PDB file of C-alpha atoms in Angstrom:
ATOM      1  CA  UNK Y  18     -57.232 -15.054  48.277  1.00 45.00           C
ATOM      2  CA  UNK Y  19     -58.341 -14.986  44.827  1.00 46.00           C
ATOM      3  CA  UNK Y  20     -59.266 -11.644  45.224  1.00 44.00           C
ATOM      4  CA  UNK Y  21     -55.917 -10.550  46.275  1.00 49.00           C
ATOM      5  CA  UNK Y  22     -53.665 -12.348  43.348  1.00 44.00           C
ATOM      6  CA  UNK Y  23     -55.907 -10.661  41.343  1.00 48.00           C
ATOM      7  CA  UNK Y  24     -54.888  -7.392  42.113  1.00 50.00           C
ATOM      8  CA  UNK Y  25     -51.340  -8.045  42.060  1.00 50.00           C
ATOM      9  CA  UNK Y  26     -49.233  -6.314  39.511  1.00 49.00           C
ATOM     10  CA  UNK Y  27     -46.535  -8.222  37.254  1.00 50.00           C
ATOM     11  CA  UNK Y  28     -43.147  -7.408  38.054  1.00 49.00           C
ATOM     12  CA  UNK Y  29     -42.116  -4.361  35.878  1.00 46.00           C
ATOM     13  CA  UNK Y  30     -37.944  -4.747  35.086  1.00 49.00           C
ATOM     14  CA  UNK Y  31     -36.160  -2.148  35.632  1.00 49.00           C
ATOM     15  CA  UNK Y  32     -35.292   0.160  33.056  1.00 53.00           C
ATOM     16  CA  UNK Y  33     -31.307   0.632  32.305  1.00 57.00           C
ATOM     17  CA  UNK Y  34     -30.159   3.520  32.962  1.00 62.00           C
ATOM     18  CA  UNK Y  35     -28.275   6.291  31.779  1.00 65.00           C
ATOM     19  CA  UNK Y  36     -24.640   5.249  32.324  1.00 68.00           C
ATOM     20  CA  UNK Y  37     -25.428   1.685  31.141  1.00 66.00           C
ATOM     21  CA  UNK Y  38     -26.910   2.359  27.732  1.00 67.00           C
ATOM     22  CA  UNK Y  39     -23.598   4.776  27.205  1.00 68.00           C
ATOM     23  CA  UNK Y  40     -21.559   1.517  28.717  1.00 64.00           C
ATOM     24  CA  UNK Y  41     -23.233  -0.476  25.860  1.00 64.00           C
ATOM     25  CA  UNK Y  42     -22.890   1.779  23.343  1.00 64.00           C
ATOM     26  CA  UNK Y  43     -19.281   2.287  24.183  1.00 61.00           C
ATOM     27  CA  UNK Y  44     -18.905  -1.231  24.233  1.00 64.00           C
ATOM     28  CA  UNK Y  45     -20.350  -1.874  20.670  1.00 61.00           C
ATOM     29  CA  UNK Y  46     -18.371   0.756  19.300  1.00 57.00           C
ATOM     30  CA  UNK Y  47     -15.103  -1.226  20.456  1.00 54.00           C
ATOM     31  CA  UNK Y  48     -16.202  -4.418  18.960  1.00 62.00           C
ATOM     32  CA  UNK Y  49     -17.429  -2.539  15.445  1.00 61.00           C
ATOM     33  CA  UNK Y  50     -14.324  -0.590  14.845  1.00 62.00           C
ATOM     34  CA  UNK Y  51     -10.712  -1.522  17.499  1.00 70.00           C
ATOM     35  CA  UNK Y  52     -11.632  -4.764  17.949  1.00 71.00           C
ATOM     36  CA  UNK Y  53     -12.233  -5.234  14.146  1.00 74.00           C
ATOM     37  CA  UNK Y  54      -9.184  -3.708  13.116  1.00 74.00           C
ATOM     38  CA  UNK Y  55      -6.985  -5.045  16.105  1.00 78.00           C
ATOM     39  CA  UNK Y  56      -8.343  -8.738  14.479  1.00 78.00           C
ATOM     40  CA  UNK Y  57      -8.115  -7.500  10.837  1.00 79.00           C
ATOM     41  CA  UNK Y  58      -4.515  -6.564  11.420  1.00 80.00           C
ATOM     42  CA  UNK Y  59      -3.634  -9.937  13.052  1.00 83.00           C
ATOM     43  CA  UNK Y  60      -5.175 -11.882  10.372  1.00 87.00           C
ATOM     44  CA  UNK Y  61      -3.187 -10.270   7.661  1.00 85.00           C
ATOM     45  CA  UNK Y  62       0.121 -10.644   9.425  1.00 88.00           C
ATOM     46  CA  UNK Y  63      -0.652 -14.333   9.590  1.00 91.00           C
ATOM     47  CA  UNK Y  64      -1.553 -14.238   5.831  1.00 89.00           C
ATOM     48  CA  UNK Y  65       1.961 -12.321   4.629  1.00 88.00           C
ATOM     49  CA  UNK Y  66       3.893 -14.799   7.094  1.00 91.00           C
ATOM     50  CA  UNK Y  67       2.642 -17.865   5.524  1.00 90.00           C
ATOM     51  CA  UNK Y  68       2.408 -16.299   2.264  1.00 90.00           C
ATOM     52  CA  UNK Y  69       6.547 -15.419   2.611  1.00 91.00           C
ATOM     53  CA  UNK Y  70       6.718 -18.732   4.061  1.00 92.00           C
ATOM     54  CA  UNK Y  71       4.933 -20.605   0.964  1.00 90.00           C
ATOM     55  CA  UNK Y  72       7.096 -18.314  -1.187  1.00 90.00           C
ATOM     56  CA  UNK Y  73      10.174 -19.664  -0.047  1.00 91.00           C
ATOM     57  CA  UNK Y  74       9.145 -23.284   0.290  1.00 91.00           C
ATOM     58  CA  UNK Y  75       7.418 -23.357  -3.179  1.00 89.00           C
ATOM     59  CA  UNK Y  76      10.898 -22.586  -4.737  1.00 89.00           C
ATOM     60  CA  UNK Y  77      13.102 -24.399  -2.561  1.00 90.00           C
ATOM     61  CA  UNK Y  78      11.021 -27.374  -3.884  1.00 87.00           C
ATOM     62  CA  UNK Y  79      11.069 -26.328  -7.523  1.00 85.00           C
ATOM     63  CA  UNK Y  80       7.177 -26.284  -7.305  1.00 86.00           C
ATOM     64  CA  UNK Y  81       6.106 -22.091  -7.333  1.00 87.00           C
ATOM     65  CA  UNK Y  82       3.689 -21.359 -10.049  1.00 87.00           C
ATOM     66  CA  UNK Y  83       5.870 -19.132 -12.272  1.00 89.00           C
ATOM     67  CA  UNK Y  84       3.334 -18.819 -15.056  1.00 91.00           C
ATOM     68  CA  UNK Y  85       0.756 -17.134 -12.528  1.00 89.00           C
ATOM     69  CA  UNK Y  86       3.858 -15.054 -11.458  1.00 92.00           C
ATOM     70  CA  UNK Y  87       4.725 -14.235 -15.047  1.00 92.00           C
ATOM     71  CA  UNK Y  88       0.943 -13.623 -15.892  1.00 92.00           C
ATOM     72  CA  UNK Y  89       0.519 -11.365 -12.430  1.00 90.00           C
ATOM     73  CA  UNK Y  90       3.677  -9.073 -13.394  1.00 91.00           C
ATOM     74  CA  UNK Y  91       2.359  -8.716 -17.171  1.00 91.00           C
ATOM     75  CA  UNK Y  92      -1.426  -7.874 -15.361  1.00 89.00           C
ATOM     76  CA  UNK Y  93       0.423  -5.481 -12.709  1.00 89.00           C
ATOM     77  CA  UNK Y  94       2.064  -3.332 -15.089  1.00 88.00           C
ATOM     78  CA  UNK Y  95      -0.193  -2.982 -17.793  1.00 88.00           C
ATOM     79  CA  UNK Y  96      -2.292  -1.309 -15.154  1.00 86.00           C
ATOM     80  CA  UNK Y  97      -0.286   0.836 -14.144  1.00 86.00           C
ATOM     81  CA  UNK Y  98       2.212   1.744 -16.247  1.00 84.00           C
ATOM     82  CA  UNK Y  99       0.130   4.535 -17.999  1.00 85.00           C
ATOM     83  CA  UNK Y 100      -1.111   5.803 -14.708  1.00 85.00           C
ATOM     84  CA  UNK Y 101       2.376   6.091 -13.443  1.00 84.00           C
ATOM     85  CA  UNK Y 102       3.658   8.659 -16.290  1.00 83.00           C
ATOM     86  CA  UNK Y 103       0.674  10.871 -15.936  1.00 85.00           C
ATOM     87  CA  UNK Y 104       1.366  10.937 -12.315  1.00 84.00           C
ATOM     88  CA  UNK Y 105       5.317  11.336 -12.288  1.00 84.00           C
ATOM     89  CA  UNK Y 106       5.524  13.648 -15.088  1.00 85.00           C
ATOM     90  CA  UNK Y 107       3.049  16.978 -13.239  1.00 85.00           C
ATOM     91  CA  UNK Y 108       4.570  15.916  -9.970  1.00 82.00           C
ATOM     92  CA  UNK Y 109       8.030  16.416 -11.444  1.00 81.00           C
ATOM     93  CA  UNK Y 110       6.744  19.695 -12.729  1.00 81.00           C
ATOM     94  CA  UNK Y 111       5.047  20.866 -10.032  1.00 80.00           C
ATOM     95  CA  UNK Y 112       8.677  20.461  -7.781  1.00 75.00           C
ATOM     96  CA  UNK Y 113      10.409  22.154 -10.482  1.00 74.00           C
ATOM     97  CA  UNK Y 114       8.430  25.194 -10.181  1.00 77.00           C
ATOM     98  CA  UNK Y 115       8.200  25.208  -6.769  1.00 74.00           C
ATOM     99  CA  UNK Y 116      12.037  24.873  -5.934  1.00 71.00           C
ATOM    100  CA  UNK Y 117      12.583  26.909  -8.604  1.00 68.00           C
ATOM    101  CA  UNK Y 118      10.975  29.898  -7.122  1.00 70.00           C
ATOM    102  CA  UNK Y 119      12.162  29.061  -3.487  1.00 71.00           C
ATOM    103  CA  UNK Y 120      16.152  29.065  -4.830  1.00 68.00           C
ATOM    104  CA  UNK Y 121      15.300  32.338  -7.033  1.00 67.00           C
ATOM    105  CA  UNK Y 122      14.504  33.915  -3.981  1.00 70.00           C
ATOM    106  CA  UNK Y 123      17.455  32.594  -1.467  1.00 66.00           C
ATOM    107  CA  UNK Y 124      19.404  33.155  -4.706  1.00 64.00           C
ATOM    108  CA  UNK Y 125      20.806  29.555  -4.477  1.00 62.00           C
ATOM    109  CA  UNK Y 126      19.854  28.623  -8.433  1.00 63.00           C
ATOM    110  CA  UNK Y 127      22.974  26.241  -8.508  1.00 66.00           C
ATOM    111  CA  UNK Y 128      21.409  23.938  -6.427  1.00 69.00           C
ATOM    112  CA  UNK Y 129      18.465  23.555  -8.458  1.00 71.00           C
ATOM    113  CA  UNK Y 130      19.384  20.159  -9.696  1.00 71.00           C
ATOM    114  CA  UNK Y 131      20.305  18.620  -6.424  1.00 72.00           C
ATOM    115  CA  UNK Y 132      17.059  19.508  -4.882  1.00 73.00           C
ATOM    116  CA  UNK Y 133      14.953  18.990  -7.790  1.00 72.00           C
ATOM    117  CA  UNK Y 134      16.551  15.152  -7.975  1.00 73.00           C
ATOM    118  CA  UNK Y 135      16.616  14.645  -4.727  1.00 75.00           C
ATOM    119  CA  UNK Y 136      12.790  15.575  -4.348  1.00 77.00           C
ATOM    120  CA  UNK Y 137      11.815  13.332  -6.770  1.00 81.00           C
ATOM    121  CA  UNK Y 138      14.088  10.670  -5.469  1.00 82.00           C
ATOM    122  CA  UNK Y 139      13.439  10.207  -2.113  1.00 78.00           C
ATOM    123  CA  UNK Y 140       9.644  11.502  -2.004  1.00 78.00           C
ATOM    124  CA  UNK Y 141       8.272  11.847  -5.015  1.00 80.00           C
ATOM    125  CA  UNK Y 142       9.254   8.624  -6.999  1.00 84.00           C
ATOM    126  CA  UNK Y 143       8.380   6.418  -3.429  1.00 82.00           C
ATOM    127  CA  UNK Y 144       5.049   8.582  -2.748  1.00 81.00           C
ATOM    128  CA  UNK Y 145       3.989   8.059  -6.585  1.00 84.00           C
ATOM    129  CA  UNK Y 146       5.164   4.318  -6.559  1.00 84.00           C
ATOM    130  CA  UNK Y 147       2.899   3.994  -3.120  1.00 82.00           C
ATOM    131  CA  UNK Y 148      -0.356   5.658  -5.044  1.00 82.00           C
ATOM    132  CA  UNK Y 149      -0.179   3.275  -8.106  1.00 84.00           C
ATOM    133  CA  UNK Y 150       0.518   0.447  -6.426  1.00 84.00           C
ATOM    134  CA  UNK Y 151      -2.431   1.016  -3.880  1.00 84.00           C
ATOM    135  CA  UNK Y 152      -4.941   2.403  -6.479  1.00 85.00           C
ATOM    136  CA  UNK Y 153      -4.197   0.332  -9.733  1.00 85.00           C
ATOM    137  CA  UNK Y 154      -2.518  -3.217  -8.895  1.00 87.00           C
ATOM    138  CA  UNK Y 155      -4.215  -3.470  -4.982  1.00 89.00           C
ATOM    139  CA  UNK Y 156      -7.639  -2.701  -6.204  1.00 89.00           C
ATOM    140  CA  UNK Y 157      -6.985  -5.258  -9.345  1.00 88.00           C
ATOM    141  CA  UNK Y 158      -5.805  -7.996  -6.494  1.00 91.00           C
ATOM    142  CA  UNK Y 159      -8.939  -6.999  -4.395  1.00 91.00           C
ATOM    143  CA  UNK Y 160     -11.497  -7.676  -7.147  1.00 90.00           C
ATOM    144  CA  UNK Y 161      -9.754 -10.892  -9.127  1.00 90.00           C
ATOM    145  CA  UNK Y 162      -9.574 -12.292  -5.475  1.00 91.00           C
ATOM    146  CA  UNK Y 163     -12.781 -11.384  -4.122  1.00 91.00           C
ATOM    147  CA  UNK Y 164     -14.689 -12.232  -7.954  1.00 90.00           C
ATOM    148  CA  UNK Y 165     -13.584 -15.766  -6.624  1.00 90.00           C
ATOM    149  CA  UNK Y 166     -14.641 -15.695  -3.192  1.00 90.00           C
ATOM    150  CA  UNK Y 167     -18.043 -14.633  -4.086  1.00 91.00           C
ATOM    151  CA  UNK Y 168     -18.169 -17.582  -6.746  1.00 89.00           C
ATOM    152  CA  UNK Y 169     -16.820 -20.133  -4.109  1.00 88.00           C
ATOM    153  CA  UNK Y 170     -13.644 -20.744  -6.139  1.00 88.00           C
ATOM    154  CA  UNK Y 171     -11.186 -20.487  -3.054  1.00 89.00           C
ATOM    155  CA  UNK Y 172     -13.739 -22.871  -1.203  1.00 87.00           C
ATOM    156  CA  UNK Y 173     -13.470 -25.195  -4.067  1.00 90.00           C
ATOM    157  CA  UNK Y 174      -9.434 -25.095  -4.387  1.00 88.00           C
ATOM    158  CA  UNK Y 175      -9.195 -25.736  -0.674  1.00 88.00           C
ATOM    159  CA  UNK Y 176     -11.812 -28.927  -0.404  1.00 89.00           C
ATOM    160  CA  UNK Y 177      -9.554 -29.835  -4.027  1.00 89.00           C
ATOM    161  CA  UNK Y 178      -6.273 -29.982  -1.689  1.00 85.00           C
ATOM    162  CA  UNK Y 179      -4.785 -27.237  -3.436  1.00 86.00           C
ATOM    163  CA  UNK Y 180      -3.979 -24.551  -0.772  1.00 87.00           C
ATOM    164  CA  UNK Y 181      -4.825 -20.752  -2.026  1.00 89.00           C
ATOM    165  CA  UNK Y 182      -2.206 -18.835  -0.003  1.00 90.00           C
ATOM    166  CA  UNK Y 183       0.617 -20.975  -2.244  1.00 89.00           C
ATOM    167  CA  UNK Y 184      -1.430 -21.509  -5.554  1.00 89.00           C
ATOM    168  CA  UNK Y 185      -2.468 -17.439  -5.595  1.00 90.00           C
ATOM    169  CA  UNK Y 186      -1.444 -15.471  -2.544  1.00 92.00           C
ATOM    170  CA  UNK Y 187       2.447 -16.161  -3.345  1.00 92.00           C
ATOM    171  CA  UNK Y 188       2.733 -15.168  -6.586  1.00 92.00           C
ATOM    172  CA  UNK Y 189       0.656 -12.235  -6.401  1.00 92.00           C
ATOM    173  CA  UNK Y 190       2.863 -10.892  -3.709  1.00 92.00           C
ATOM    174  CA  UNK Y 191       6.404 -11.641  -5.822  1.00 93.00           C
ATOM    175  CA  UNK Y 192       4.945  -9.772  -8.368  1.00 93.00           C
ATOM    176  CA  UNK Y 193       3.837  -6.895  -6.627  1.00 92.00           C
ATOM    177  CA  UNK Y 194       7.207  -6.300  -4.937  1.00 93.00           C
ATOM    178  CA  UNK Y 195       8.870  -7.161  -8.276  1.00 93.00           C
ATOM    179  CA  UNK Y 196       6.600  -4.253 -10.296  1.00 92.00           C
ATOM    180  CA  UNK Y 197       6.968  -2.013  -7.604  1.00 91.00           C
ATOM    181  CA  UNK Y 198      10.515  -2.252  -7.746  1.00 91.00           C
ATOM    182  CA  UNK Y 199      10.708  -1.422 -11.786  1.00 91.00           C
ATOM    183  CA  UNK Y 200       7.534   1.489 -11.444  1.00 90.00           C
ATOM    184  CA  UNK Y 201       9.845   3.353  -8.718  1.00 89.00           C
ATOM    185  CA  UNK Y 202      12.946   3.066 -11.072  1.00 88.00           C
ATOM    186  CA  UNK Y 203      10.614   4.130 -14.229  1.00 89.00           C
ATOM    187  CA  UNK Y 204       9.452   6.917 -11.938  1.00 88.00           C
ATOM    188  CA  UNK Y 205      13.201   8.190 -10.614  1.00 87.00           C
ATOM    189  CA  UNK Y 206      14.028   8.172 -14.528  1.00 88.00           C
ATOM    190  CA  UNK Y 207      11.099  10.136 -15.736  1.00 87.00           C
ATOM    191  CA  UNK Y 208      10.662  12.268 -12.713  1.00 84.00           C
ATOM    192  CA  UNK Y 209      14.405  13.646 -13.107  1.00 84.00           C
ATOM    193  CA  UNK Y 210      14.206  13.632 -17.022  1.00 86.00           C
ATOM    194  CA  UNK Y 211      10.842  15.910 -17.045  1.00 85.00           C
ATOM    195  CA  UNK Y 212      12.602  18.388 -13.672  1.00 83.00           C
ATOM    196  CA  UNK Y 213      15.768  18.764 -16.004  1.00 83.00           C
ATOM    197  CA  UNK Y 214      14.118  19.472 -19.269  1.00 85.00           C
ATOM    198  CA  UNK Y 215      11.809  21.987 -17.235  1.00 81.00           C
ATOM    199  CA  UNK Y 216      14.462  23.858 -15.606  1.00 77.00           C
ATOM    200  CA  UNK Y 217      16.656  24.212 -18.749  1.00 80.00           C
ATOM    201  CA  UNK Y 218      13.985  25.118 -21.489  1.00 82.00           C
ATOM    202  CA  UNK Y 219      11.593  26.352 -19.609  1.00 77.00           C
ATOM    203  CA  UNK Y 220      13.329  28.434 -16.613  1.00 73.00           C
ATOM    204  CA  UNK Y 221      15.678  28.773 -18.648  1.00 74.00           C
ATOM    205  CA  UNK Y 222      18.469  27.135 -16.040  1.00 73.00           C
ATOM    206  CA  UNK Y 223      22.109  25.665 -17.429  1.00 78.00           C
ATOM    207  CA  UNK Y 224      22.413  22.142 -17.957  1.00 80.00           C
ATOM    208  CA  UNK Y 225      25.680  21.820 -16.273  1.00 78.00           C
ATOM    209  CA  UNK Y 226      24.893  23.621 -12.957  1.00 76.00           C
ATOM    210  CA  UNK Y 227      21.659  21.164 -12.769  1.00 77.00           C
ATOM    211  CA  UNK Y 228      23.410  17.913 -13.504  1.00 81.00           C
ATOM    212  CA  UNK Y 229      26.657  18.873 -11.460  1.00 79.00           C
ATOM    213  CA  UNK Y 230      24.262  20.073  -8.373  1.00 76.00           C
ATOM    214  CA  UNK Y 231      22.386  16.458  -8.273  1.00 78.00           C
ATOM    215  CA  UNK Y 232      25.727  14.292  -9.040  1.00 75.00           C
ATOM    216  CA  UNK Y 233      27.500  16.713  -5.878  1.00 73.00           C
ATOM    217  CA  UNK Y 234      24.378  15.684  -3.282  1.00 74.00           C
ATOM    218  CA  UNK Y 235      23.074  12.406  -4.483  1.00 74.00           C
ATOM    219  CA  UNK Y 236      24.151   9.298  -3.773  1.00 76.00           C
ATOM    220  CA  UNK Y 237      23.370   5.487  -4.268  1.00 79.00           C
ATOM    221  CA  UNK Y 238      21.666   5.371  -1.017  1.00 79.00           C
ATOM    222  CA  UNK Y 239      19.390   6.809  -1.833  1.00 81.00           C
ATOM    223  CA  UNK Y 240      18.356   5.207  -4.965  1.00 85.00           C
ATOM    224  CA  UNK Y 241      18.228   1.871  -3.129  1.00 87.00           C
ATOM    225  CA  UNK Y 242      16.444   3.730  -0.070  1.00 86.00           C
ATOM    226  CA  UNK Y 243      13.751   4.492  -2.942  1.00 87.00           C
ATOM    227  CA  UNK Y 244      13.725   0.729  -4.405  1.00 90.00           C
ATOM    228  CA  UNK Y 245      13.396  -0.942  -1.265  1.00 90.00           C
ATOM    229  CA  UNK Y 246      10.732   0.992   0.282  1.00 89.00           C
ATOM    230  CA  UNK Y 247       8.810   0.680  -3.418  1.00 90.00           C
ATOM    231  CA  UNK Y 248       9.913  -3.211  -2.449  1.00 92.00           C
ATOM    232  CA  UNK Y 249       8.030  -3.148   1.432  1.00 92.00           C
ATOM    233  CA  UNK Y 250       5.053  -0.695  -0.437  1.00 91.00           C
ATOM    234  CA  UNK Y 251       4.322  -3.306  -2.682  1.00 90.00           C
ATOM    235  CA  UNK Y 252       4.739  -6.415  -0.164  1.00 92.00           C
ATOM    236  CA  UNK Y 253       2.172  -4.204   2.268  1.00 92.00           C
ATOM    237  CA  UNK Y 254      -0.184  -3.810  -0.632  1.00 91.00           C
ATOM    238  CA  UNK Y 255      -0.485  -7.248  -2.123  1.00 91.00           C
ATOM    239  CA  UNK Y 256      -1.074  -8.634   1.572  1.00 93.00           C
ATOM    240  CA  UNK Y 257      -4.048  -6.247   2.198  1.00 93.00           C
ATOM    241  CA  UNK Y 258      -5.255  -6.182  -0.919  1.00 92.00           C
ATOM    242  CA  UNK Y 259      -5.161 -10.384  -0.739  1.00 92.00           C
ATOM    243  CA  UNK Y 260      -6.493 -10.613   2.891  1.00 92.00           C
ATOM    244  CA  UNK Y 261      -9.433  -8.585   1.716  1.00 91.00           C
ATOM    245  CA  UNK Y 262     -10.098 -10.133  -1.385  1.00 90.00           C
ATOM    246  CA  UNK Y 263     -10.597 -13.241   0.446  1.00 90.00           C
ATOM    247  CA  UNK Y 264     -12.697 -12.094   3.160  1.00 88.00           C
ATOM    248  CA  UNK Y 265     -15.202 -10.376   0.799  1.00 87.00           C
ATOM    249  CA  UNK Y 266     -18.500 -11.425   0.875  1.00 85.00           C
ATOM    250  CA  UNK Y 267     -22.297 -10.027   0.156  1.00 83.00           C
ATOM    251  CA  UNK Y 268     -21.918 -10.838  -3.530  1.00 82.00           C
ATOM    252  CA  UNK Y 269     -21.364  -7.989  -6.306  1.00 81.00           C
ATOM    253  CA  UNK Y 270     -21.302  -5.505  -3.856  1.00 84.00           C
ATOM    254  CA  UNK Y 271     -19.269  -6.428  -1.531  1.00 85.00           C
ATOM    255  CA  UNK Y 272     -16.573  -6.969  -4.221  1.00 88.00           C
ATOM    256  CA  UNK Y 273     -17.162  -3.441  -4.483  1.00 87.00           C
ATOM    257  CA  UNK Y 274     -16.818  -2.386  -1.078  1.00 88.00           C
ATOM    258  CA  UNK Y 275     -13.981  -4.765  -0.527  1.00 89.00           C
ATOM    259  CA  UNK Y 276     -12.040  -2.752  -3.178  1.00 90.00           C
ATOM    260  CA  UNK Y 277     -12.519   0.569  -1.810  1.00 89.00           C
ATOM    261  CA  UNK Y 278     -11.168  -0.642   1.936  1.00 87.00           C
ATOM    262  CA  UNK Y 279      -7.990  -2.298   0.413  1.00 89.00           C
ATOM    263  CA  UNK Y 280      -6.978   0.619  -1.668  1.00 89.00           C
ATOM    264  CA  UNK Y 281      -8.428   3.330   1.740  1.00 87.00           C
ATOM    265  CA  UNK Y 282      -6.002   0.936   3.901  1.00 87.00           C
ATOM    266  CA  UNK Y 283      -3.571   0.373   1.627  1.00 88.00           C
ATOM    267  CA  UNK Y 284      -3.266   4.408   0.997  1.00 86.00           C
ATOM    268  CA  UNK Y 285      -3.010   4.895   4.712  1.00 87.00           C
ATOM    269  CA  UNK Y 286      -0.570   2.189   5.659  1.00 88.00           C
ATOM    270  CA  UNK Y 287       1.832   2.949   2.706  1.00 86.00           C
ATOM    271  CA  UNK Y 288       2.079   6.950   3.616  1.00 86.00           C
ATOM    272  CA  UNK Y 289       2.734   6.074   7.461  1.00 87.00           C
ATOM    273  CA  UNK Y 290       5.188   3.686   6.327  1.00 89.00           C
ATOM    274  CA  UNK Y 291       6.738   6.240   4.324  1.00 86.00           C
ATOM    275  CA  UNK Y 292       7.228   8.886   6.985  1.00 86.00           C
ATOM    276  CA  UNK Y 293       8.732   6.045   9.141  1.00 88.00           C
ATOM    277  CA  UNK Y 294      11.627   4.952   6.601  1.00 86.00           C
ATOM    278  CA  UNK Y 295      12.002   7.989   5.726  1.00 82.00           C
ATOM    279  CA  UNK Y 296      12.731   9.208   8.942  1.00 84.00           C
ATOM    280  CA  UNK Y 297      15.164   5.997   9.911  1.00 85.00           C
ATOM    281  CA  UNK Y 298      17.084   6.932   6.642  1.00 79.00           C
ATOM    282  CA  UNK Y 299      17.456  10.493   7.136  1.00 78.00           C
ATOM    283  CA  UNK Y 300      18.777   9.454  11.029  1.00 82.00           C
ATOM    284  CA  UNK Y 301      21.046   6.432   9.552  1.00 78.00           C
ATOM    285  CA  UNK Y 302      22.517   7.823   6.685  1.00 69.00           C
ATOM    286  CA  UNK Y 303      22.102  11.752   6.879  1.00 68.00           C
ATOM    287  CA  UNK Y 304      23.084  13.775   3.256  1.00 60.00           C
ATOM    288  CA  UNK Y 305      26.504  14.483   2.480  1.00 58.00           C
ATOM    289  CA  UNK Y 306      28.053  16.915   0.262  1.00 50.00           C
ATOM    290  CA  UNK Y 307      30.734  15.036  -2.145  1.00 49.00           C
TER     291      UNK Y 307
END
């Protein structure tokens, strides 16, 4: 008897095989990339709906913290004011000279104005608006909030009593839709005064025929078209930007890495939204000729 447990082999598992380790793998890659965006998505909803929700109860009760608003809006646009002329004006130039050889060659050069201003109306001053606010203010909300994450400041405020979604989520978001608003504006005005002083001086076009063109296609719409989406761009922005900043973790470098995936998302989310209003307004309220 001894003789024979002796001999006796331990029991060898059984190796997976093929199809399972591809099962697994599969399986990991749902968790490490769908999964983690499916739950990344859902948390930031829930942020901008109590964020919007403090927003509205904070000033209903005479209690929002205007000075952090004030001091977010003078942060916002400091940087990105600069960034957003260097930006509009080649953009402005580069549709001028584009649509000015397209209409030299369907000899349509009256209609220079109208589709130079209307370019830079309804694409170019949103698309611009969508870059700066996702490059200069969302990476600045990124790494403020996630320098205090790291730090344990947000843990602090919230053992404190003091809840962070109302005390910094709030204002940051007012503030982002409130610069957005003015960069888009700043954008339409410089985008339309660089195309017009292009065409006339430089391709040598008539003032009149430009100015009468754009004032015979455009219409208000379309300016507040252009606000408003600057408005949802910048709401979409300071959520992301906010939700990451307060997830961030791994010290220094994860700051770091938290930055680049709220301006990479931000980019992304902001140029899908884009194509979507601008395809509702173009099926709502299609151009007109005055």
């Amino acid at each position: 008897m001894a003789l024979t447990l002796e001999n006796q082999s331990p029991a060898v598992e059984p190796e997976p095989g093929e199809l399972d380790r591809i099962g697994a793998s599969l399986r990991g890659l749902w968790r490490r990339h769908p999964q983690r965006s499916l739950e990344t998505l859902g948390r930031q909803v829930e942020l901008g709906r109590d964020a919007l929700a403090q927003l509205v109860i904070s000033i209903l009760r005479a209690r929002f913290p205007y000075r952090e608003f004030i001091k977010q809006c003078a942060f916002m646009t400091s940087v990105s004011a600069a960034p957003t002329v260097l930006v509009a004006i080649p953009i402005a130039v580069v549709v001028s000279i584009q649509v000015g050889a397209l209409v030299d060659q369907v000899g349509a050069t009256t209609f220079i104005g109208a589709v130079a201003g209307l370019g830079i109306i309804r694409q170019g001053a949103p698309l611009v608006t969508s870059l700066m606010i996702a490059g200069a203010v969302g990476s600045a909300i990124t790494a403020d909030l996630g320098s205090r994450t790291i730090r344990e400041e947000i843990d602090a405020m919230m053992v404190m009593g003091v809840d962070p979604v109302r005390r910094l989520v709030a204002p940051r978001i007012a503030a982002a839709v409130l610069v957005s608003m003015l960069l888009c504006g700043f954008i339409v005005f410089v985008g339309f005064a660089t195309a017009y002083l292009f065409n006339v001086y430089a391709q040598s076009g008539t003032p009149g025929s430009f100015i009468g063109s754009f004032a015979s296609f455009a219409v208000a719409d379309d300016l507040v078209i252009a606000v408003l989406k600057a408005a949802v761009f910048g709401l979409l922005t300071a959520v992301i930007a906010c939700d990451t900043g307060l997830h961030a973790h791994g010290g220094p470098g994860g700051v770091a890495n938290a930055v680049n995936s709220a301006v990479v998302s931000s980019a992304l989310m902001l140029f899908a939204t884009n194509v979507a209003l601008t395809q509702l307004y173009n099926t709502l309220l299609p151009t007109k000729v005055v």
